[in-house]
Short mmCIF file of C-alpha atoms in Angstrom, two decimals:
data_model
loop_
_atom_site.label_atom_id
_atom_site.label_comp_id
_atom_site.label_asym_id
_atom_site.label_seq_id
_atom_site.Cartn_x
_atom_site.Cartn_y
_atom_site.Cartn_z
CA ASN A 15 -52.85 -59.27 171.40
CA SER A 16 -50.88 -61.23 173.99
CA GLY A 17 -52.11 -59.00 176.84
CA GLY A 18 -50.82 -55.98 178.67
CA ALA A 19 -51.08 -53.65 175.66
CA LYS A 20 -52.77 -50.24 175.76
CA SER A 21 -53.24 -47.52 173.22
CA ILE A 22 -52.94 -43.76 173.46
CA ILE A 23 -56.08 -41.63 173.26
CA HIS A 24 -56.73 -41.31 169.54
CA LYS A 25 -59.36 -41.15 166.82
CA ASP A 26 -59.69 -42.94 163.48
CA ALA A 27 -61.03 -41.55 160.22
CA HIS A 28 -63.50 -44.35 159.45
CA ASN A 29 -66.54 -46.08 160.92
CA GLN A 30 -65.31 -49.18 162.69
CA LEU A 31 -66.88 -52.44 163.82
CA ASN A 32 -64.52 -54.24 166.21
CA CYS A 33 -65.48 -57.88 166.86
CA LEU A 34 -63.79 -59.84 169.63
CA LEU A 35 -63.30 -63.56 169.06
CA ALA A 36 -61.42 -64.36 172.28
CA GLY A 37 -60.51 -62.64 175.55
CA SER A 38 -61.69 -59.17 176.55
CA LYS A 39 -60.86 -55.49 175.95
CA ASP A 40 -61.53 -52.34 177.96
CA TRP A 41 -62.60 -49.25 176.02
CA ILE A 42 -62.84 -45.59 177.02
CA PHE A 43 -64.77 -43.22 174.74
CA ILE A 44 -64.69 -39.42 174.46
CA ASN A 45 -67.03 -37.56 172.14
CA ASN A 46 -65.16 -35.58 169.51
CA SER A 47 -67.13 -32.46 170.49
CA TYR A 48 -64.53 -32.10 173.28
CA ASN A 49 -61.70 -31.72 170.78
CA GLU A 50 -60.59 -28.38 172.30
CA TRP A 51 -60.01 -29.96 175.72
CA ILE A 52 -58.25 -33.09 174.57
CA TYR A 53 -55.00 -31.40 173.48
CA GLN A 54 -54.73 -33.06 170.12
CA ALA A 55 -51.32 -33.26 168.46
CA GLU A 56 -50.88 -31.31 165.25
CA GLU A 57 -51.74 -33.36 162.22
CA ILE A 58 -51.44 -33.16 158.45
CA ASP A 59 -53.95 -30.84 156.79
CA GLY A 60 -57.05 -32.77 155.80
CA ASP A 61 -56.19 -35.74 158.00
CA GLN A 62 -59.24 -36.96 159.93
CA GLY A 63 -57.34 -39.10 162.42
CA GLY A 64 -55.31 -37.84 165.35
CA PHE A 65 -54.20 -38.43 168.92
CA SER A 66 -54.07 -36.66 172.26
CA LEU A 67 -50.82 -35.48 173.85
CA VAL A 68 -52.17 -36.43 177.27
CA ASN A 69 -50.79 -39.55 178.94
CA PRO A 70 -53.99 -41.24 180.22
CA ASP A 71 -52.02 -43.27 182.80
CA LYS A 72 -50.50 -40.19 184.41
CA VAL A 73 -52.35 -36.99 183.50
CA ASN A 74 -50.40 -33.78 184.08
CA TYR A 75 -53.16 -31.31 184.97
CA LYS A 76 -50.69 -28.41 185.14
CA THR A 77 -49.81 -28.92 181.49
CA PHE A 78 -53.30 -30.01 180.39
CA PRO A 79 -55.71 -28.24 182.81
CA LEU A 80 -58.88 -28.57 180.70
CA PHE A 81 -58.60 -32.33 180.33
CA GLU A 82 -60.29 -32.99 183.69
CA LYS A 83 -63.51 -31.39 182.37
CA ILE A 84 -64.01 -34.07 179.72
CA PRO A 85 -66.82 -36.59 180.37
CA TRP A 86 -66.14 -40.11 179.18
CA THR A 87 -67.84 -43.49 178.91
CA TYR A 88 -66.45 -46.96 179.56
CA ALA A 89 -67.16 -50.45 178.23
CA THR A 90 -65.67 -53.93 178.51
CA VAL A 91 -66.05 -56.07 175.40
CA HIS A 92 -65.99 -59.87 175.71
CA ALA A 93 -65.62 -62.71 173.21
CA GLY A 94 -68.64 -62.77 170.91
CA ASP A 95 -69.27 -59.00 171.23
CA CYS A 96 -68.99 -56.45 168.42
CA LEU A 97 -68.47 -52.78 169.19
CA TYR A 98 -69.35 -49.96 166.77
CA LEU A 99 -67.09 -46.92 166.84
CA PRO A 100 -68.16 -43.79 164.91
CA PRO A 101 -65.57 -41.97 162.77
CA ARG A 102 -63.33 -39.41 164.50
CA TYR A 103 -64.55 -40.55 167.94
CA TYR A 104 -61.77 -40.45 170.53
CA HIS A 105 -61.06 -43.71 172.33
CA ARG A 106 -58.50 -45.69 174.23
CA VAL A 107 -58.21 -49.49 174.28
CA LYS A 108 -56.58 -51.61 176.98
CA SER A 109 -55.95 -55.37 176.95
CA THR A 110 -55.47 -57.02 180.32
CA ASN A 111 -55.40 -60.54 178.90
CA ARG A 112 -54.70 -62.38 175.67
CA ASN A 113 -57.33 -61.55 173.05
CA PHE A 114 -58.08 -61.76 169.35
CA ALA A 115 -60.22 -59.28 167.43
CA VAL A 116 -61.15 -58.43 163.85
CA SER A 117 -61.96 -54.89 162.71
CA PHE A 118 -64.18 -53.87 159.80
CA LEU A 119 -63.65 -50.31 158.55
CA PHE A 120 -66.38 -48.50 156.62
CA GLY A 121 -65.97 -45.40 154.49
CA THR A 122 -67.43 -42.14 155.76
CA LYS A 123 -70.22 -40.39 153.86
CA SER A 124 -72.17 -37.26 154.73
CA GLU A 125 -75.46 -39.01 153.91
CA PHE A 126 -76.57 -42.62 154.28
CA GLU A 127 -77.70 -44.33 151.08
CA MET A 128 -80.41 -46.98 151.50
CA ALA A 129 -79.95 -48.38 147.98
CA GLY A 130 -79.33 -52.12 148.13
CA CYS A 131 -80.18 -52.54 151.82
CA ASP A 132 -83.52 -54.26 151.07
CA SER A 133 -81.75 -57.11 149.26
CA VAL A 134 -79.63 -58.04 152.29
CA GLY A 135 -81.26 -60.08 155.03
CA SER A 136 -81.02 -58.74 158.57
CA ASP A 137 -79.34 -61.96 159.69
CA ALA A 138 -76.66 -62.05 156.95
CA PRO A 139 -73.25 -62.96 158.48
CA LEU A 140 -70.33 -60.57 158.06
CA GLU A 141 -68.41 -63.18 156.09
CA GLU A 142 -70.92 -62.77 153.26
CA MET A 143 -70.38 -59.00 153.06
CA PHE A 144 -68.21 -57.61 150.28
CA VAL A 145 -65.12 -55.73 151.51
CA GLN A 146 -62.68 -53.74 149.41
CA TRP A 147 -59.50 -54.80 151.20
CA ARG A 148 -58.69 -57.80 153.35
CA TYR A 149 -55.73 -58.50 155.59
CA PRO A 150 -54.20 -62.02 155.66
CA GLY A 151 -52.88 -61.56 159.21
CA LYS A 152 -49.22 -60.90 158.41
CA GLY A 153 -47.03 -58.48 156.49
CA MET A 154 -48.13 -55.11 155.15
CA MET A 155 -51.48 -54.02 156.56
CA SER A 156 -54.25 -52.94 154.20
CA MET A 157 -55.78 -50.54 156.74
CA GLY A 158 -55.94 -47.05 155.25
CA ASN A 159 -55.49 -48.19 151.65
CA SER A 160 -57.30 -46.01 149.14
CA GLY A 161 -60.31 -47.77 147.71
CA PRO A 162 -60.95 -48.29 143.98
CA GLN A 163 -63.80 -45.77 144.08
CA ASP A 164 -61.43 -43.21 145.63
CA MET A 165 -59.02 -43.74 142.75
CA LYS A 166 -61.80 -43.42 140.19
CA ASN A 167 -62.97 -40.14 141.74
CA TYR A 168 -59.39 -38.85 142.03
CA PHE A 169 -58.48 -39.35 138.38
CA THR A 170 -61.90 -38.25 137.11
CA ASP A 171 -61.75 -34.97 139.05
CA ILE A 172 -58.35 -34.14 137.53
CA LEU A 173 -59.60 -34.93 134.04
CA MET A 174 -62.73 -32.82 134.57
CA HIS A 175 -60.48 -29.93 135.61
CA LEU A 176 -58.46 -30.26 132.41
CA THR A 177 -61.58 -30.36 130.21
CA GLU A 178 -63.19 -27.47 132.15
CA ASN A 179 -66.00 -29.79 133.31
CA ASP A 180 -66.79 -30.98 129.80
CA GLU A 181 -67.52 -34.70 130.23
CA LYS A 182 -67.13 -35.26 126.48
CA GLY A 183 -63.88 -33.33 126.23
CA LYS A 184 -60.72 -35.21 125.29
CA VAL A 185 -57.23 -34.59 126.68
CA ASP A 186 -53.84 -35.71 125.44
CA MET A 187 -52.81 -38.65 127.63
CA ASP A 188 -49.27 -37.32 128.17
CA MET A 189 -50.67 -33.97 129.35
CA PHE A 190 -53.03 -35.78 131.72
CA ILE A 191 -50.21 -37.89 133.20
CA ASP A 192 -48.00 -34.81 133.64
CA LEU A 193 -50.72 -33.02 135.61
CA VAL A 194 -51.40 -36.05 137.81
CA MET A 195 -47.67 -36.30 138.53
CA GLU A 196 -47.65 -32.65 139.64
CA GLU A 197 -50.60 -33.33 141.95
CA ALA A 198 -49.08 -36.47 143.46
CA GLU A 199 -45.29 -36.30 143.35
CA GLU A 200 -44.93 -38.96 146.07
CA VAL A 201 -46.79 -41.68 144.15
CA PRO A 202 -45.00 -42.03 140.79
CA TYR A 203 -45.46 -45.79 140.74
CA MET A 204 -49.25 -45.42 141.00
CA ILE A 205 -49.26 -43.13 137.94
CA GLU A 206 -46.93 -45.47 136.07
CA GLN A 207 -49.23 -48.40 136.88
CA PHE A 208 -52.30 -46.42 135.80
CA HIS A 209 -50.80 -45.63 132.38
CA LYS A 210 -49.49 -49.17 131.93
CA LEU A 211 -52.88 -50.73 132.72
CA LEU A 212 -54.73 -48.53 130.24
CA ILE A 213 -52.37 -49.68 127.48
CA GLU A 214 -52.35 -53.35 128.56
CA ASP A 215 -56.16 -53.42 128.72
CA LYS A 216 -56.19 -51.89 125.22
CA VAL A 217 -58.23 -48.96 126.53
CA LEU A 218 -55.88 -46.67 124.61
CA GLY A 219 -52.59 -46.76 122.79
CA GLU A 220 -49.39 -44.78 123.18
CA GLY A 221 -49.90 -41.03 122.70
CA GLU A 222 -53.71 -41.19 122.45
CA THR A 223 -56.30 -38.95 124.11
CA ILE A 224 -58.43 -39.79 127.12
CA ASP A 225 -61.92 -38.67 128.19
CA VAL A 226 -64.20 -39.08 131.22
CA ASP A 227 -66.22 -41.88 129.60
CA THR A 228 -63.01 -43.90 129.21
CA LEU A 229 -62.19 -43.51 132.90
CA LEU A 230 -65.69 -44.35 134.08
CA GLY A 231 -65.72 -47.39 131.81
CA LEU A 232 -62.63 -49.00 133.35
CA SER A 233 -63.25 -52.35 135.03
CA ASN A 234 -63.26 -52.97 138.78
CA ASP A 235 -60.16 -55.08 138.26
CA THR A 236 -58.26 -52.14 136.77
CA TRP A 237 -59.23 -49.74 139.57
CA TYR A 238 -58.22 -52.27 142.22
CA LYS A 239 -54.79 -52.62 140.64
CA ILE A 240 -54.39 -48.84 140.52
CA ALA A 241 -55.42 -48.57 144.18
CA ALA A 242 -52.98 -51.34 145.10
CA ALA A 243 -50.18 -49.28 143.57
CA HIS A 244 -50.93 -46.30 145.81
CA ALA A 245 -48.17 -44.72 147.93
CA PHE A 246 -46.33 -46.84 150.47
CA GLU A 247 -47.58 -46.03 153.97
CA PRO A 248 -44.85 -46.90 156.52
CA SER A 249 -47.28 -47.04 159.48
CA ASN A 250 -48.98 -50.06 157.88
CA HIS A 251 -45.73 -52.02 157.94
CA PRO A 252 -44.84 -54.28 160.91
CA ASP A 253 -41.38 -52.65 161.00
CA PHE A 254 -42.79 -49.13 161.20
CA GLU A 255 -40.45 -48.13 164.04
CA TYR A 256 -37.52 -48.37 161.63
CA TYR A 257 -39.13 -45.40 159.86
CA ARG A 258 -40.29 -43.53 162.97
CA LEU A 259 -37.19 -43.80 165.18
CA THR A 260 -33.89 -42.26 164.07
CA HIS A 261 -30.42 -43.81 164.09
CA HIS A 262 -29.22 -41.15 166.51
CA GLU A 263 -32.00 -41.38 169.10
CA VAL A 264 -31.84 -45.19 169.30
CA SER A 265 -28.05 -45.50 169.53
CA GLU A 266 -27.65 -42.58 171.94
CA GLY A 267 -30.63 -43.69 174.05
CA LEU A 268 -29.19 -47.18 174.45
CA LYS A 269 -25.72 -45.80 175.17
CA ALA A 270 -27.22 -43.78 178.01
CA ALA A 271 -28.98 -46.88 179.35
CA THR A 272 -25.77 -48.93 179.35
CA TYR A 273 -23.40 -46.16 180.46
CA TYR A 274 -22.88 -47.42 184.03
CA SER A 275 -23.32 -51.16 183.48
CA ALA A 276 -24.09 -53.72 180.81
CA LEU A 277 -27.70 -54.92 180.52
CA ASP A 278 -29.07 -58.42 180.25
CA LYS A 279 -31.72 -59.13 177.62
CA ASP A 280 -34.77 -58.24 179.71
CA ALA A 281 -33.25 -54.96 180.92
CA PHE A 282 -32.05 -54.08 177.42
CA VAL A 283 -35.51 -54.66 175.90
CA ALA A 284 -37.07 -52.58 178.69
CA ALA A 285 -34.64 -49.75 177.89
CA TYR A 286 -35.48 -49.97 174.18
CA LYS A 287 -39.20 -49.89 174.94
CA LYS A 288 -38.66 -46.59 176.78
CA LEU A 289 -37.54 -45.21 173.41
CA GLU A 290 -41.02 -46.25 172.13
CA GLY A 291 -39.71 -49.34 170.40
CA SER A 292 -41.25 -52.81 170.40
CA GLY A 293 -40.18 -55.88 172.33
CA ARG A 294 -39.67 -57.87 169.13
CA ILE A 295 -37.19 -55.47 167.56
CA GLY A 296 -35.59 -54.86 170.98
CA ARG A 297 -34.79 -58.57 171.24
CA GLU A 298 -33.47 -58.61 167.66
CA LEU A 299 -31.18 -55.66 168.45
CA PHE A 300 -29.87 -57.41 171.58
CA ASP A 301 -28.94 -60.52 169.60
CA LYS A 302 -27.07 -58.41 167.02
CA LEU A 303 -25.21 -56.32 169.61
CA THR A 304 -24.22 -58.83 172.31
CA SER A 305 -20.60 -59.98 172.34
CA ASP A 306 -20.55 -62.32 175.36
CA GLU A 307 -22.60 -65.28 174.15
CA GLY A 308 -25.95 -63.56 174.62
CA LYS A 309 -25.54 -62.60 178.26
CA THR A 310 -25.40 -58.79 178.11
CA VAL A 311 -24.99 -55.73 175.89
CA SER A 312 -22.54 -53.04 177.00
CA TRP A 313 -21.86 -49.41 176.06
CA TYR A 314 -18.85 -50.60 174.05
CA ASP A 315 -21.01 -53.11 172.11
CA ILE A 316 -23.29 -50.28 171.04
CA LYS A 317 -20.38 -47.97 170.16
CA ASN A 318 -18.45 -50.61 168.20
CA LYS A 319 -21.50 -51.90 166.31
CA ASP A 320 -23.02 -48.58 165.32
CA HIS A 321 -23.78 -49.99 161.85
CA VAL A 322 -26.57 -52.09 163.44
CA PHE A 323 -28.61 -48.89 163.82
CA ALA A 324 -28.35 -47.95 160.14
CA VAL A 325 -31.80 -49.50 159.58
CA PHE A 326 -33.41 -46.69 161.59
CA GLY A 327 -34.40 -43.26 160.33
CA LYS A 328 -35.56 -44.25 156.84
CA GLU A 329 -38.21 -41.54 156.92
CA HIS A 330 -35.87 -38.85 158.28
CA ASP A 331 -32.67 -39.10 156.22
CA ARG A 332 -33.86 -40.38 152.87
CA GLY A 333 -31.63 -39.58 149.89
CA ASP A 334 -31.97 -40.51 146.23
CA ASP A 335 -30.74 -44.07 146.81
CA GLU A 336 -33.18 -44.56 149.66
CA MET A 337 -36.02 -43.12 147.59
CA HIS A 338 -35.17 -45.58 144.82
CA LEU A 339 -35.23 -48.43 147.35
CA ARG A 340 -38.54 -47.22 148.74
CA ASN A 341 -40.06 -47.10 145.26
CA SER A 342 -38.85 -50.66 144.73
CA GLU A 343 -40.63 -51.65 147.94
CA VAL A 344 -43.76 -49.93 146.66
CA HIS A 345 -43.52 -51.83 143.41
CA GLN A 346 -43.06 -55.19 145.17
CA ARG A 347 -45.82 -54.52 147.70
CA ALA A 348 -48.26 -53.41 145.01
CA GLN A 349 -47.55 -56.49 142.91
CA GLU A 350 -48.15 -58.74 145.93
CA ASP A 351 -51.45 -56.94 146.62
CA ILE A 352 -52.53 -57.39 143.00
CA GLU A 353 -51.71 -61.11 143.10
CA GLU A 354 -53.59 -61.48 146.40
CA LEU A 355 -56.64 -59.77 144.89
CA GLU A 356 -56.56 -62.15 141.96
CA ARG A 357 -56.32 -65.18 144.29
CA MET A 358 -59.37 -63.94 146.24
CA GLY A 359 -61.28 -63.13 143.05
CA ILE A 360 -61.85 -59.53 144.10
CA GLY A 361 -62.40 -57.00 141.36
CA THR A 362 -61.92 -59.58 138.60
CA ALA A 363 -64.25 -60.29 135.72
CA GLU A 364 -65.84 -63.08 137.77
CA SER A 365 -66.76 -60.68 140.58
CA LYS A 366 -70.35 -59.44 140.60
CA ASN A 367 -69.61 -56.60 143.00
CA GLU A 368 -69.98 -53.09 141.65
CA LEU A 369 -68.02 -50.13 142.94
#
């Protein structure tokens, strides 16, 4: 982070270990037992993340009267420190200076399993720990990706349902694929990849049956590739605001900002940020819209170059063509993930890590 950034009050679904390599960060923590007072935004059923509607920089106690009752704790983390954050624990992070941090996310279980802990020394560095997904520092983020064990459980549960919990029962592969497609309409590429891998790995042929033993016997490599083909998550993409902001709200918001006078680059970017956009894309928009050698952007520039805003609203106005494009992006992203896994040797035959 280059400094000056701050998050909203939110919670994450996983255990997190945030290690700071340079600079400092200020954290505020609120126990999730105060969920009723924090005015959490509505979220998707089953989602364990979430965020508060309260603006922590300017709390409106008339709108959110119970918020003042919430106790909170505070910590400043410096270079060399690691901070553990429990799952679903509300927090807010603020960066007053340039800093660099790495986060490790751990799956959430109802009970802690000690198996294997005795074989790991207490002074083992984090770099020696096995992780399911890594992030190279650019492009599509891996945060929130389904793990290979999640995929194994997902497909096995569906098969067990079809066989009425008979682990030895066999099901026609086409019937199995049809049911999975009904359960997960938004991830057709994942199902396509699953079927393709089973045939390529000679686990089964076209039109054969499948049973639980076959699924449980699939290699780590196969489950990683299936997980890599999971649904495209726009919020993991660096251009997420193209999905979140609509064509209309960006163009109309910038028209309002330039109605009385043209804006120079700094003022234009500031106006775009008020629409909850980023400085990077704000500067890119300015360069595409300006018509006076990069000095200003006027109301007429925005009106006459409305096509520039066509990149916004992908998640709001998606038709068949856009869905096809999105599936192509899924395919490309999944293939890149698979190739990256192979380069790192994760989940391959050479890997000694078990799921």
